[in-house]
mmCIF file of C-alpha atoms in Angstrom:
data_model
loop_
_atom_site.group_PDB
_atom_site.id
_atom_site.type_symbol
_atom_site.label_atom_id
_atom_site.label_comp_id
_atom_site.label_asym_id
_atom_site.label_seq_id
_atom_site.Cartn_x
_atom_site.Cartn_y
_atom_site.Cartn_z
ATOM 1 C CA MET A 1 -7.644 10.020 -11.904
ATOM 2 C CA LYS A 2 -9.208 9.312 -8.464
ATOM 3 C CA VAL A 3 -9.079 5.519 -8.543
ATOM 4 C CA LEU A 4 -9.484 3.318 -4.969
ATOM 5 C CA PHE A 5 -7.283 0.637 -5.267
ATOM 6 C CA ARG A 6 -8.867 -2.695 -3.716
ATOM 7 C CA GLN A 7 -5.442 -3.654 -2.596
ATOM 8 C CA THR A 8 -5.250 -1.631 0.098
ATOM 9 C CA GLN A 9 -1.249 -2.941 1.227
ATOM 10 C CA LEU A 10 -0.617 -1.141 -1.886
ATOM 11 C CA TYR A 11 -0.840 2.039 -0.134
ATOM 12 C CA LYS A 12 1.080 0.600 3.138
ATOM 13 C CA PHE A 13 3.340 -0.185 0.400
ATOM 14 C CA LEU A 14 3.963 3.098 -1.121
ATOM 15 C CA ASN A 15 4.264 4.616 2.110
ATOM 16 C CA TYR A 16 7.111 2.620 2.764
ATOM 17 C CA CYS A 17 8.810 3.437 -1.232
ATOM 18 C CA ASN A 18 8.469 7.081 -0.902
ATOM 19 C CA LYS A 19 10.330 7.009 2.420
ATOM 20 C CA ILE A 20 13.034 5.541 0.801
ATOM 21 C CA ASN A 21 15.823 7.558 -1.296
ATOM 22 C CA LEU A 22 16.381 5.482 -4.593
ATOM 23 C CA GLU A 23 15.588 6.349 -7.770
ATOM 24 C CA LYS A 24 11.650 6.241 -7.941
ATOM 25 C CA ASN A 25 11.000 3.088 -10.804
ATOM 26 C CA VAL A 26 8.627 -0.286 -9.797
ATOM 27 C CA LEU A 27 8.162 -3.587 -11.007
ATOM 28 C CA ASP A 28 4.814 -5.739 -10.436
ATOM 29 C CA CYS A 29 5.003 -9.197 -10.714
ATOM 30 C CA GLY A 30 1.469 -9.818 -11.457
ATOM 31 C CA ALA A 31 0.618 -6.687 -12.949
ATOM 32 C CA GLY A 32 -2.704 -7.141 -14.490
ATOM 33 C CA GLY A 33 -6.433 -6.695 -14.030
ATOM 34 C CA ASN A 34 -8.865 -4.351 -14.459
ATOM 35 C CA CYS A 35 -7.300 -2.439 -11.402
ATOM 36 C CA PRO A 36 -3.920 -2.341 -12.023
ATOM 37 C CA PRO A 37 -1.211 -1.189 -9.243
ATOM 38 C CA LEU A 38 0.748 0.103 -10.943
ATOM 39 C CA ALA A 39 -1.588 3.089 -11.692
ATOM 40 C CA LEU A 40 -1.357 4.674 -8.035
ATOM 41 C CA PHE A 41 2.688 4.335 -7.958
ATOM 42 C CA LEU A 42 2.758 6.347 -11.723
ATOM 43 C CA GLU A 43 0.229 8.398 -9.906
ATOM 44 C CA HIS A 44 2.696 9.524 -7.143
ATOM 45 C CA GLY A 45 5.697 9.809 -9.391
ATOM 46 C CA TYR A 46 7.257 6.928 -10.311
ATOM 47 C CA LYS A 47 8.354 4.797 -13.260
ATOM 48 C CA THR A 48 6.299 1.857 -13.733
ATOM 49 C CA TYR A 49 7.087 -1.483 -15.223
ATOM 50 C CA GLY A 50 4.941 -4.435 -15.111
ATOM 51 C CA ILE A 51 5.192 -8.606 -15.982
ATOM 52 C CA GLU A 52 1.585 -10.500 -15.993
ATOM 53 C CA ILE A 53 1.721 -13.861 -17.187
ATOM 54 C CA SER A 54 -2.417 -14.115 -18.354
ATOM 55 C CA ASN A 55 -3.572 -12.775 -21.604
ATOM 56 C CA SER A 56 -6.732 -11.974 -20.096
ATOM 57 C CA GLN A 57 -5.452 -10.136 -17.166
ATOM 58 C CA ILE A 58 -3.020 -7.924 -19.408
ATOM 59 C CA GLU A 59 -5.944 -6.995 -21.726
ATOM 60 C CA LYS A 60 -7.756 -6.078 -18.341
ATOM 61 C CA ALA A 61 -5.314 -3.378 -17.548
ATOM 62 C CA GLU A 62 -4.683 -2.716 -21.227
ATOM 63 C CA LEU A 63 -8.197 -1.416 -21.232
ATOM 64 C CA PHE A 64 -7.963 0.267 -17.749
ATOM 65 C CA SER A 65 -5.059 2.432 -19.270
ATOM 66 C CA GLU A 66 -7.166 3.440 -22.227
ATOM 67 C CA LYS A 67 -9.724 4.705 -20.677
ATOM 68 C CA HIS A 68 -7.499 6.767 -17.768
ATOM 69 C CA ASN A 69 -4.881 7.412 -20.722
ATOM 70 C CA VAL A 70 -1.970 6.172 -19.115
ATOM 71 C CA GLN A 71 1.222 4.016 -19.887
ATOM 72 C CA LEU A 72 2.007 1.427 -17.412
ATOM 73 C CA ASN A 73 4.838 -0.884 -19.267
ATOM 74 C CA ILE A 74 3.225 -4.128 -18.465
ATOM 75 C CA SER A 75 4.485 -6.954 -20.191
ATOM 76 C CA LYS A 76 3.869 -10.562 -21.241
ATOM 77 C CA GLY A 77 5.990 -12.408 -19.246
ATOM 78 C CA ASP A 78 7.148 -15.072 -16.457
ATOM 79 C CA ILE A 79 8.142 -14.267 -12.846
ATOM 80 C CA ARG A 80 10.434 -17.050 -12.671
ATOM 81 C CA GLU A 81 12.397 -15.281 -15.500
ATOM 82 C CA LEU A 82 12.066 -11.548 -15.184
ATOM 83 C CA PRO A 83 13.221 -9.609 -18.013
ATOM 84 C CA PHE A 84 15.155 -7.057 -16.178
ATOM 85 C CA GLU A 85 18.686 -6.682 -15.464
ATOM 86 C CA ASP A 86 20.222 -7.210 -12.163
ATOM 87 C CA GLU A 87 19.716 -4.696 -9.334
ATOM 88 C CA SER A 88 17.965 -2.725 -11.843
ATOM 89 C CA MET A 89 15.014 -2.081 -9.848
ATOM 90 C CA SER A 90 13.830 0.180 -6.608
ATOM 91 C CA TYR A 91 11.116 -1.645 -5.863
ATOM 92 C CA ILE A 92 9.066 -4.555 -6.177
ATOM 93 C CA TYR A 93 5.387 -5.425 -5.463
ATOM 94 C CA SER A 94 3.774 -8.850 -6.017
ATOM 95 C CA PHE A 95 0.556 -9.251 -4.610
ATOM 96 C CA ASN A 96 -1.507 -12.782 -3.991
ATOM 97 C CA SER A 97 0.263 -13.655 -7.028
ATOM 98 C CA ILE A 98 3.306 -15.639 -5.635
ATOM 99 C CA PHE A 99 1.213 -18.378 -4.039
ATOM 100 C CA HIS A 100 0.031 -20.031 -7.712
ATOM 101 C CA MET A 101 2.904 -21.889 -7.875
ATOM 102 C CA LYS A 102 4.812 -24.493 -6.263
ATOM 103 C CA LYS A 103 6.915 -24.053 -3.933
ATOM 104 C CA ARG A 104 10.281 -24.900 -5.788
ATOM 105 C CA ASP A 105 9.072 -22.365 -8.417
ATOM 106 C CA ILE A 106 8.218 -19.838 -5.777
ATOM 107 C CA SER A 107 11.566 -20.036 -4.283
ATOM 108 C CA LYS A 108 12.656 -19.233 -8.443
ATOM 109 C CA ALA A 109 10.657 -16.108 -8.452
ATOM 110 C CA VAL A 110 11.688 -15.080 -4.963
ATOM 111 C CA GLU A 111 15.208 -15.096 -6.099
ATOM 112 C CA GLU A 112 14.678 -13.656 -9.504
ATOM 113 C CA ILE A 113 12.981 -10.920 -7.558
ATOM 114 C CA LYS A 114 16.098 -10.458 -5.522
ATOM 115 C CA ARG A 115 18.361 -10.592 -8.144
ATOM 116 C CA VAL A 116 16.925 -8.189 -10.095
ATOM 117 C CA LEU A 117 16.124 -5.934 -6.755
ATOM 118 C CA LYS A 118 18.555 -2.541 -6.326
ATOM 119 C CA PRO A 119 20.625 -3.205 -2.969
ATOM 120 C CA GLY A 120 18.549 -1.196 -0.031
ATOM 121 C CA GLY A 121 15.378 -1.533 -2.416
ATOM 122 C CA ILE A 122 11.945 -3.565 -0.558
ATOM 123 C CA CYS A 123 9.944 -5.744 -1.933
ATOM 124 C CA PHE A 124 6.100 -6.410 -1.050
ATOM 125 C CA ILE A 125 5.359 -10.198 -1.248
ATOM 126 C CA ASN A 126 2.330 -12.010 0.029
ATOM 127 C CA PHE A 127 1.647 -15.259 0.882
ATOM 128 C CA LEU A 128 -1.276 -17.824 1.711
ATOM 129 C CA SER A 129 -1.224 -19.162 5.044
ATOM 130 C CA VAL A 130 -1.995 -22.558 6.908
ATOM 131 C CA ASN A 131 -5.143 -20.410 8.633
ATOM 132 C CA ASP A 132 -7.082 -20.242 5.049
ATOM 133 C CA CYS A 133 -10.399 -22.109 4.890
ATOM 134 C CA GLU A 134 -9.143 -23.844 1.555
ATOM 135 C CA TYR A 135 -5.656 -25.473 3.102
ATOM 136 C CA GLY A 136 -6.198 -28.641 3.009
ATOM 137 C CA GLN A 137 -8.577 -28.635 0.046
ATOM 138 C CA GLY A 138 -8.405 -30.194 -3.241
ATOM 139 C CA GLU A 139 -5.653 -32.622 -4.674
ATOM 140 C CA LYS A 140 -2.380 -32.416 -2.825
ATOM 141 C CA VAL A 141 0.454 -31.976 -5.162
ATOM 142 C CA GLY A 142 3.372 -31.724 -3.033
ATOM 143 C CA GLU A 143 3.713 -30.181 1.016
ATOM 144 C CA GLY A 144 1.245 -27.709 1.513
ATOM 145 C CA GLU A 145 0.580 -27.769 -2.251
ATOM 146 C CA PHE A 146 -2.928 -28.554 -3.925
ATOM 147 C CA LEU A 147 -4.854 -28.515 -6.890
ATOM 148 C CA GLN A 148 -7.980 -26.192 -6.085
ATOM 149 C CA CYS A 149 -10.791 -25.292 -8.967
ATOM 150 C CA GLU A 150 -11.314 -21.801 -9.824
ATOM 151 C CA GLY A 151 -13.883 -21.383 -11.491
ATOM 152 C CA ASP A 152 -13.750 -24.439 -14.353
ATOM 153 C CA GLN A 153 -9.920 -24.880 -13.687
ATOM 154 C CA LYS A 154 -7.915 -26.737 -11.919
ATOM 155 C CA VAL A 155 -5.164 -24.490 -10.031
ATOM 156 C CA ILE A 156 -2.341 -24.854 -7.507
ATOM 157 C CA HIS A 157 -2.856 -22.931 -4.192
ATOM 158 C CA THR A 158 0.543 -23.299 -2.130
ATOM 159 C CA TYR A 159 -0.145 -22.595 1.857
ATOM 160 C CA TYR A 160 2.764 -21.844 3.961
ATOM 161 C CA ASP A 161 3.468 -21.941 7.838
ATOM 162 C CA ILE A 162 3.437 -18.853 9.675
ATOM 163 C CA GLU A 163 7.252 -18.949 10.038
ATOM 164 C CA GLU A 164 8.087 -20.643 6.893
ATOM 165 C CA ALA A 165 8.369 -17.932 4.299
ATOM 166 C CA GLU A 166 11.145 -16.349 6.024
ATOM 167 C CA THR A 167 13.934 -18.979 4.828
ATOM 168 C CA HIS A 168 13.581 -17.502 1.240
ATOM 169 C CA PHE A 169 14.383 -13.701 3.323
ATOM 170 C CA LYS A 170 17.763 -15.015 4.904
ATOM 171 C CA ASP A 171 19.234 -12.357 3.452
ATOM 172 C CA MET A 172 16.337 -9.904 3.600
ATOM 173 C CA LYS A 173 15.694 -7.306 6.626
ATOM 174 C CA ILE A 174 12.361 -7.847 7.187
ATOM 175 C CA LEU A 175 10.711 -4.329 7.525
ATOM 176 C CA SER A 176 7.172 -5.597 8.349
ATOM 177 C CA LYS A 177 5.670 -8.878 8.403
ATOM 178 C CA GLU A 178 1.531 -9.064 8.725
ATOM 179 C CA ASN A 179 0.115 -12.466 9.650
ATOM 180 C CA ARG A 180 -3.954 -11.531 8.788
ATOM 181 C CA ILE A 181 -6.726 -14.138 9.202
ATOM 182 C CA LEU A 182 -9.679 -12.531 7.215
ATOM 183 C CA GLU A 183 -13.189 -13.478 8.009
ATOM 184 C CA ARG A 184 -15.648 -11.991 4.988
ATOM 185 C CA ILE A 185 -18.895 -12.524 3.532
ATOM 186 C CA TYR A 186 -18.130 -13.195 0.076
ATOM 187 C CA GLU A 187 -21.144 -14.274 -2.444
ATOM 188 C CA GLY A 188 -23.494 -15.109 0.608
ATOM 189 C CA GLU A 189 -21.454 -16.842 2.553
ATOM 190 C CA ILE A 190 -18.488 -16.480 5.128
ATOM 191 C CA ILE A 191 -15.111 -17.397 4.042
ATOM 192 C CA LYS A 192 -11.652 -17.341 5.839
ATOM 193 C CA GLN A 193 -8.800 -16.114 4.310
ATOM 194 C CA GLY A 194 -5.584 -16.778 5.527
ATOM 195 C CA PHE A 195 -2.155 -13.973 4.485
ATOM 196 C CA ILE A 196 0.939 -13.326 5.282
ATOM 197 C CA ASP A 197 2.231 -10.007 4.095
ATOM 198 C CA TYR A 198 6.121 -9.508 3.787
ATOM 199 C CA ILE A 199 8.026 -6.080 3.082
ATOM 200 C CA VAL A 200 11.762 -6.723 2.598
ATOM 201 C CA GLN A 201 14.865 -4.721 2.211
ATOM 202 C CA LYS A 202 18.052 -6.000 0.641
ATOM 203 C CA MET B 1 -4.735 16.784 -2.874
ATOM 204 C CA LYS B 2 -3.101 13.990 -3.180
ATOM 205 C CA VAL B 3 -2.768 12.351 0.347
ATOM 206 C CA LEU B 4 -1.238 9.181 0.956
ATOM 207 C CA PHE B 5 -3.101 7.836 4.845
ATOM 208 C CA ARG B 6 -0.823 5.744 6.485
ATOM 209 C CA GLN B 7 -4.362 4.206 7.573
ATOM 210 C CA THR B 8 -4.764 1.605 5.082
ATOM 211 C CA GLN B 9 -7.908 0.186 6.578
ATOM 212 C CA LEU B 10 -9.154 3.591 5.764
ATOM 213 C CA TYR B 11 -9.206 2.719 1.939
ATOM 214 C CA LYS B 12 -11.130 -1.185 2.512
ATOM 215 C CA PHE B 13 -13.593 0.859 4.677
ATOM 216 C CA LEU B 14 -14.584 4.071 1.567
ATOM 217 C CA ASN B 15 -14.557 0.529 -0.925
ATOM 218 C CA TYR B 16 -16.749 -0.938 1.308
ATOM 219 C CA CYS B 17 -18.895 2.154 1.551
ATOM 220 C CA ASN B 18 -18.953 3.151 -2.035
ATOM 221 C CA LYS B 19 -21.252 -0.051 -2.590
ATOM 222 C CA ILE B 20 -23.769 0.796 -0.255
ATOM 223 C CA ASN B 21 -26.545 3.614 -1.697
ATOM 224 C CA LEU B 22 -27.203 5.373 1.433
ATOM 225 C CA GLU B 23 -26.737 9.684 2.065
ATOM 226 C CA LYS B 24 -23.000 10.443 1.644
ATOM 227 C CA ASN B 25 -22.153 11.586 5.128
ATOM 228 C CA VAL B 26 -19.694 10.095 7.609
ATOM 229 C CA LEU B 27 -18.899 10.471 11.210
ATOM 230 C CA ASP B 28 -14.899 9.681 12.260
ATOM 231 C CA CYS B 29 -15.062 8.731 15.855
ATOM 232 C CA GLY B 30 -11.237 9.976 17.404
ATOM 233 C CA ALA B 31 -10.610 12.071 13.774
ATOM 234 C CA GLY B 32 -7.537 14.673 14.840
ATOM 235 C CA GLY B 33 -3.796 14.054 14.187
ATOM 236 C CA ASN B 34 -1.821 15.604 11.445
ATOM 237 C CA CYS B 35 -3.354 13.432 8.594
ATOM 238 C CA PRO B 36 -7.210 13.307 8.895
ATOM 239 C CA PRO B 37 -8.871 10.013 7.494
ATOM 240 C CA LEU B 38 -12.119 12.777 7.134
ATOM 241 C CA ALA B 39 -10.094 14.346 4.227
ATOM 242 C CA LEU B 40 -10.421 11.142 2.072
ATOM 243 C CA PHE B 41 -13.929 11.009 1.743
ATOM 244 C CA LEU B 42 -14.004 14.721 1.622
ATOM 245 C CA GLU B 43 -11.735 13.905 -1.718
ATOM 246 C CA HIS B 44 -14.635 11.147 -3.004
ATOM 247 C CA GLY B 45 -18.010 13.047 -2.419
ATOM 248 C CA TYR B 46 -18.821 12.648 0.875
ATOM 249 C CA LYS B 47 -19.885 15.119 3.996
ATOM 250 C CA THR B 48 -17.625 14.813 6.764
ATOM 251 C CA TYR B 49 -17.887 15.104 10.463
ATOM 252 C CA GLY B 50 -15.841 14.532 13.548
ATOM 253 C CA ILE B 51 -15.623 14.327 17.453
ATOM 254 C CA GLU B 52 -11.853 14.280 18.880
ATOM 255 C CA ILE B 53 -11.023 14.654 22.533
ATOM 256 C CA SER B 54 -7.696 15.726 22.539
ATOM 257 C CA ASN B 55 -6.725 19.371 22.061
ATOM 258 C CA SER B 56 -3.695 18.994 20.341
ATOM 259 C CA GLN B 57 -4.856 16.131 17.812
ATOM 260 C CA ILE B 58 -7.554 19.016 16.489
ATOM 261 C CA GLU B 59 -5.193 21.385 16.450
ATOM 262 C CA LYS B 60 -2.881 19.058 13.918
ATOM 263 C CA ALA B 61 -6.088 18.554 11.834
ATOM 264 C CA GLU B 62 -6.378 22.590 11.887
ATOM 265 C CA LEU B 63 -3.549 22.807 10.151
ATOM 266 C CA PHE B 64 -4.042 19.546 7.466
ATOM 267 C CA SER B 65 -7.237 21.530 6.878
ATOM 268 C CA GLU B 66 -5.856 24.725 6.565
ATOM 269 C CA LYS B 67 -2.730 23.659 4.322
ATOM 270 C CA HIS B 68 -5.233 21.777 2.107
ATOM 271 C CA ASN B 69 -8.557 24.197 1.846
ATOM 272 C CA VAL B 70 -10.464 21.968 3.427
ATOM 273 C CA GLN B 71 -13.129 21.781 6.005
ATOM 274 C CA LEU B 72 -13.887 18.524 7.822
ATOM 275 C CA ASN B 73 -16.390 19.676 10.536
ATOM 276 C CA ILE B 74 -14.409 17.980 13.343
ATOM 277 C CA SER B 75 -15.255 19.386 16.880
ATOM 278 C CA LYS B 76 -14.512 18.632 20.325
ATOM 279 C CA GLY B 77 -16.455 15.389 21.896
ATOM 280 C CA ASP B 78 -16.485 12.400 23.588
ATOM 281 C CA ILE B 79 -17.521 9.104 21.784
ATOM 282 C CA ARG B 80 -19.667 7.620 24.510
ATOM 283 C CA GLU B 81 -22.114 10.837 24.077
ATOM 284 C CA LEU B 82 -21.956 11.324 20.665
ATOM 285 C CA PRO B 83 -23.348 15.130 19.807
ATOM 286 C CA PHE B 84 -25.870 13.630 17.036
ATOM 287 C CA GLU B 85 -29.184 12.349 16.399
ATOM 288 C CA ASP B 86 -30.441 8.699 16.376
ATOM 289 C CA GLU B 87 -29.827 6.909 12.737
ATOM 290 C CA SER B 88 -28.164 10.010 11.454
ATOM 291 C CA MET B 89 -25.260 9.057 9.834
ATOM 292 C CA SER B 90 -24.313 6.290 7.209
ATOM 293 C CA TYR B 91 -20.836 5.528 7.822
ATOM 294 C CA ILE B 92 -18.931 5.483 10.825
ATOM 295 C CA TYR B 93 -15.207 5.123 11.219
ATOM 296 C CA SER B 94 -13.071 4.670 14.533
ATOM 297 C CA PHE B 95 -9.528 3.748 13.679
ATOM 298 C CA ASN B 96 -7.599 2.807 17.169
ATOM 299 C CA SER B 97 -9.294 4.909 19.097
ATOM 300 C CA ILE B 98 -11.550 3.333 21.516
ATOM 301 C CA PHE B 99 -9.029 0.945 22.961
ATOM 302 C CA HIS B 100 -8.281 3.475 24.318
ATOM 303 C CA MET B 101 -11.098 3.109 27.006
ATOM 304 C CA LYS B 102 -12.226 0.605 29.693
ATOM 305 C CA LYS B 103 -14.779 -2.081 28.606
ATOM 306 C CA ARG B 104 -17.273 -0.474 30.097
ATOM 307 C CA ASP B 105 -16.916 2.638 28.190
ATOM 308 C CA ILE B 106 -16.377 0.961 25.060
ATOM 309 C CA SER B 107 -19.498 -0.768 25.273
ATOM 310 C CA LYS B 108 -21.105 2.927 25.493
ATOM 311 C CA ALA B 109 -19.230 4.122 22.719
ATOM 312 C CA VAL B 110 -19.998 0.841 20.612
ATOM 313 C CA GLU B 111 -23.683 1.816 21.282
ATOM 314 C CA GLU B 112 -23.753 5.277 21.268
ATOM 315 C CA ILE B 113 -22.067 4.684 17.277
ATOM 316 C CA LYS B 114 -25.442 1.645 16.791
ATOM 317 C CA ARG B 115 -27.603 4.561 17.721
ATOM 318 C CA VAL B 116 -26.166 7.129 15.631
ATOM 319 C CA LEU B 117 -25.665 4.567 12.544
ATOM 320 C CA LYS B 118 -28.762 4.895 9.966
ATOM 321 C CA PRO B 119 -30.345 1.242 9.726
ATOM 322 C CA GLY B 120 -28.045 -0.319 6.773
ATOM 323 C CA GLY B 121 -25.217 1.609 7.352
ATOM 324 C CA ILE B 122 -21.888 0.734 8.009
ATOM 325 C CA CYS B 123 -18.937 1.164 10.630
ATOM 326 C CA PHE B 124 -15.370 0.401 11.312
ATOM 327 C CA ILE B 125 -14.106 -0.110 14.445
ATOM 328 C CA ASN B 126 -11.025 -1.984 15.312
ATOM 329 C CA PHE B 127 -9.587 -3.331 18.764
ATOM 330 C CA LEU B 128 -6.422 -4.520 20.360
ATOM 331 C CA SER B 129 -5.888 -7.988 20.579
ATOM 332 C CA VAL B 130 -4.096 -10.416 23.657
ATOM 333 C CA ASN B 131 -1.682 -11.035 20.137
ATOM 334 C CA ASP B 132 -0.033 -7.644 21.057
ATOM 335 C CA CYS B 133 2.905 -7.516 22.342
ATOM 336 C CA GLU B 134 1.941 -4.941 25.319
ATOM 337 C CA TYR B 135 -0.537 -7.403 26.703
ATOM 338 C CA GLY B 136 0.026 -7.688 29.859
ATOM 339 C CA GLN B 137 2.064 -4.585 30.808
ATOM 340 C CA GLY B 138 1.821 -2.127 32.862
ATOM 341 C CA GLU B 139 -0.349 -2.254 35.962
ATOM 342 C CA LYS B 140 -3.614 -4.091 35.564
ATOM 343 C CA VAL B 141 -6.765 -2.138 36.640
ATOM 344 C CA GLY B 142 -9.401 -4.828 34.953
ATOM 345 C CA GLU B 143 -9.870 -7.937 33.120
ATOM 346 C CA GLY B 144 -7.868 -6.688 29.962
ATOM 347 C CA GLU B 145 -7.072 -3.637 31.215
ATOM 348 C CA PHE B 146 -3.986 -1.935 31.807
ATOM 349 C CA LEU B 147 -2.521 1.446 32.864
ATOM 350 C CA GLN B 148 0.434 1.822 30.577
ATOM 351 C CA CYS B 149 3.091 4.696 29.778
ATOM 352 C CA GLU B 150 3.100 6.828 26.613
ATOM 353 C CA GLY B 151 5.409 9.428 26.860
ATOM 354 C CA ASP B 152 5.464 10.694 29.900
ATOM 355 C CA GLN B 153 1.195 9.993 30.397
ATOM 356 C CA LYS B 154 -0.367 6.846 31.694
ATOM 357 C CA VAL B 155 -2.741 5.710 29.546
ATOM 358 C CA ILE B 156 -5.134 3.094 29.641
ATOM 359 C CA HIS B 157 -4.939 0.022 27.098
ATOM 360 C CA THR B 158 -8.164 -2.405 26.615
ATOM 361 C CA TYR B 159 -6.730 -6.065 24.828
ATOM 362 C CA TYR B 160 -9.859 -8.559 23.693
ATOM 363 C CA ASP B 161 -9.651 -11.650 22.927
ATOM 364 C CA ILE B 162 -9.905 -12.786 19.435
ATOM 365 C CA GLU B 163 -14.173 -13.294 19.435
ATOM 366 C CA GLU B 164 -14.664 -10.645 22.293
ATOM 367 C CA ALA B 165 -15.758 -8.307 20.255
ATOM 368 C CA GLU B 166 -18.546 -10.077 18.761
ATOM 369 C CA THR B 167 -20.396 -9.666 22.002
ATOM 370 C CA HIS B 168 -20.915 -5.747 20.753
ATOM 371 C CA PHE B 169 -22.054 -6.936 17.477
ATOM 372 C CA LYS B 170 -25.029 -9.390 18.151
ATOM 373 C CA ASP B 171 -27.530 -7.023 16.487
ATOM 374 C CA MET B 172 -25.273 -6.059 13.378
ATOM 375 C CA LYS B 173 -23.910 -7.790 10.606
ATOM 376 C CA ILE B 174 -20.597 -8.735 10.255
ATOM 377 C CA LEU B 175 -19.391 -7.834 6.954
ATOM 378 C CA SER B 176 -15.525 -8.433 7.493
ATOM 379 C CA LYS B 177 -13.251 -9.517 10.444
ATOM 380 C CA GLU B 178 -9.600 -9.034 10.334
ATOM 381 C CA ASN B 179 -7.275 -10.484 12.947
ATOM 382 C CA ARG B 180 -3.831 -9.217 12.358
ATOM 383 C CA ILE B 181 -0.463 -9.507 13.762
ATOM 384 C CA LEU B 182 1.508 -7.083 12.516
ATOM 385 C CA GLU B 183 5.302 -7.225 13.562
ATOM 386 C CA ARG B 184 7.579 -4.306 12.477
ATOM 387 C CA ILE B 185 10.725 -2.254 12.716
ATOM 388 C CA TYR B 186 9.687 0.678 15.138
ATOM 389 C CA GLU B 187 12.547 2.596 16.444
ATOM 390 C CA GLY B 188 15.158 0.503 15.772
ATOM 391 C CA GLU B 189 12.953 -2.191 17.445
ATOM 392 C CA ILE B 190 11.077 -5.295 16.152
ATOM 393 C CA ILE B 191 7.238 -4.912 18.027
ATOM 394 C CA LYS B 192 4.469 -7.220 17.491
ATOM 395 C CA GLN B 193 0.587 -5.293 17.146
ATOM 396 C CA GLY B 194 -2.311 -7.375 17.461
ATOM 397 C CA PHE B 195 -5.501 -5.520 15.859
ATOM 398 C CA ILE B 196 -8.873 -6.987 15.271
ATOM 399 C CA ASP B 197 -10.693 -4.758 12.360
ATOM 400 C CA TYR B 198 -14.652 -5.037 12.299
ATOM 401 C CA ILE B 199 -16.371 -3.642 9.325
ATOM 402 C CA VAL B 200 -20.037 -4.589 10.512
ATOM 403 C CA GLN B 201 -23.719 -3.475 9.325
ATOM 404 C CA LYS B 202 -26.721 -2.480 11.099
#
């Protein structure tokens, strides 16, 4: 398998995981899609588990798994209620997922991730930032929370101030925080995206 | 070869290159070190060329090449005077290199990269930004230019305002610009690094 993943933060997180000496298991929260990140972990010797709320994303991941003959253990589930034992996972990855919820639910999800993480284990989580060009667009449904059109659906996007997510990590060690403002050409137009990526240790 | 590269921007750039239909050749400017980025391009079917000014970095790359039995074509050279024909390279990569020069020399280097790049070809170049915690440290030798200690040597580091590098790319198309502020633990202390990564097309 010589797959190149679009989420380059995945490679960074794997580099961090490889330096920690815990059982090699990893959970991806928001694990579906046509190029599931868990495949890279599997290739590097990790036992993989994934949770995904969307049936269509699960189906895409299944097609990938069939094509590449891999077993990634992705099941349907909700990140706010993880079907895993306390302190059972060494590494947890969640890329571009958690901000599709309101802040109250993000708090629940982060608490679940912390519950499932082993002591000494690390997780990657990223947030949309107020630097994003979509911040403030759509119907405001809470502080930093907006209902926005995605295709023909209305979805929640939640935006954080640059320091705000740290409230979730008061009992964690922040190993890396990357505040990224990305301008790129997308479908012929320049868009500006704002993300804050954290790697934190329990 | 199952090497994991620390420079995750490399994966992003390779994703961009793979979408462009030009001859698969690539030049790395600042190509040495113990995990040379060109090895990833080679693995993905590219003909590779590298320029490196430091003998010790070339030696490290040679050890890597022997160990992994690859030929990367890295030679000693100066990015301000590239030993390649006009419009001979489809892709040029230069990561964490160009800011070790004064602005006058950075201009020369960028002009050289543009000369060597094929029309339609793309390059990755990144700059240190004024958000870096080292900005303003050491002996000021020019606007944004500082002589700073690195080990027992004094080296130039040049810092750019967030829009400043665009003056180099007026005749190029900016496909991606990422302004990154990275806080991480390095040797037990939190450091703050500021980078601006560009992918531009001729």
